Steps between C-alpha positions, in 0.01 A plus 500: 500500500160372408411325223181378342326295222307646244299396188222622272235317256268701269190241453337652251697384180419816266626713782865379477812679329380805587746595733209401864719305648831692488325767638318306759865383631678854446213625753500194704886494539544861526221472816705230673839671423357812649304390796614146621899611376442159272802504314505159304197337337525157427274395200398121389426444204404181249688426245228423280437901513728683251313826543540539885883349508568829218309696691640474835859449386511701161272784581554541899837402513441209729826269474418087512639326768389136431292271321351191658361270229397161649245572698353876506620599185625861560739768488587676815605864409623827724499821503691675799481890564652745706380623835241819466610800563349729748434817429520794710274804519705750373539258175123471410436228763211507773709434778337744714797616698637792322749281361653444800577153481444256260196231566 
């Protein structure tokens, strides 16, 4: 099972809370999950940064895992999925076989 880190940062101040980076990791997980079979992301994130910690474990249903606060000064939170399911052509899928066999 694969598993990766991921983060996001919206520079531009008066572009924030508008929902950017939740979608940017929806697409960006959904991606991985589907193409690399990522099924847990790892995120890191400061403590200093209420906004991200809610979004990643309030909105995306990340789950924390551990703080370190001597030195870095983060939270390290996960979110684990399933594996992808393959779909066959019969079902909708492009699978290219008839639906012979699953790819």
């Amino acid at each position: 099972l694969a598993s990766a880190e991921i983060e996001v940062m919206v520079a531009e101040k008066r572009s924030r809370r508008k929902g950017i980076a939740s979608e940017a990791l929806e697409m960006c997980m959904a991606y991985a999950w589907k193409t690399m079979h990522v099924t847990t992301f790892v995120a890191k994130i400061g403590l200093g940064n209420a906004a991200s910690l809610a979004l990643f474990t309030e909105k995306l249903g990340f789950r924390e895992t551990s703080r370190e606060t001597r030195i870095f000064r983060e939270a390290t939170a996960e979110l684990s999925l399933g594996l992808p399911t393959r779909r066959r052509r019969d079902d909708g899928g492009d699978g290219g076989d008839g639906g012979q066999s699953e790819r």
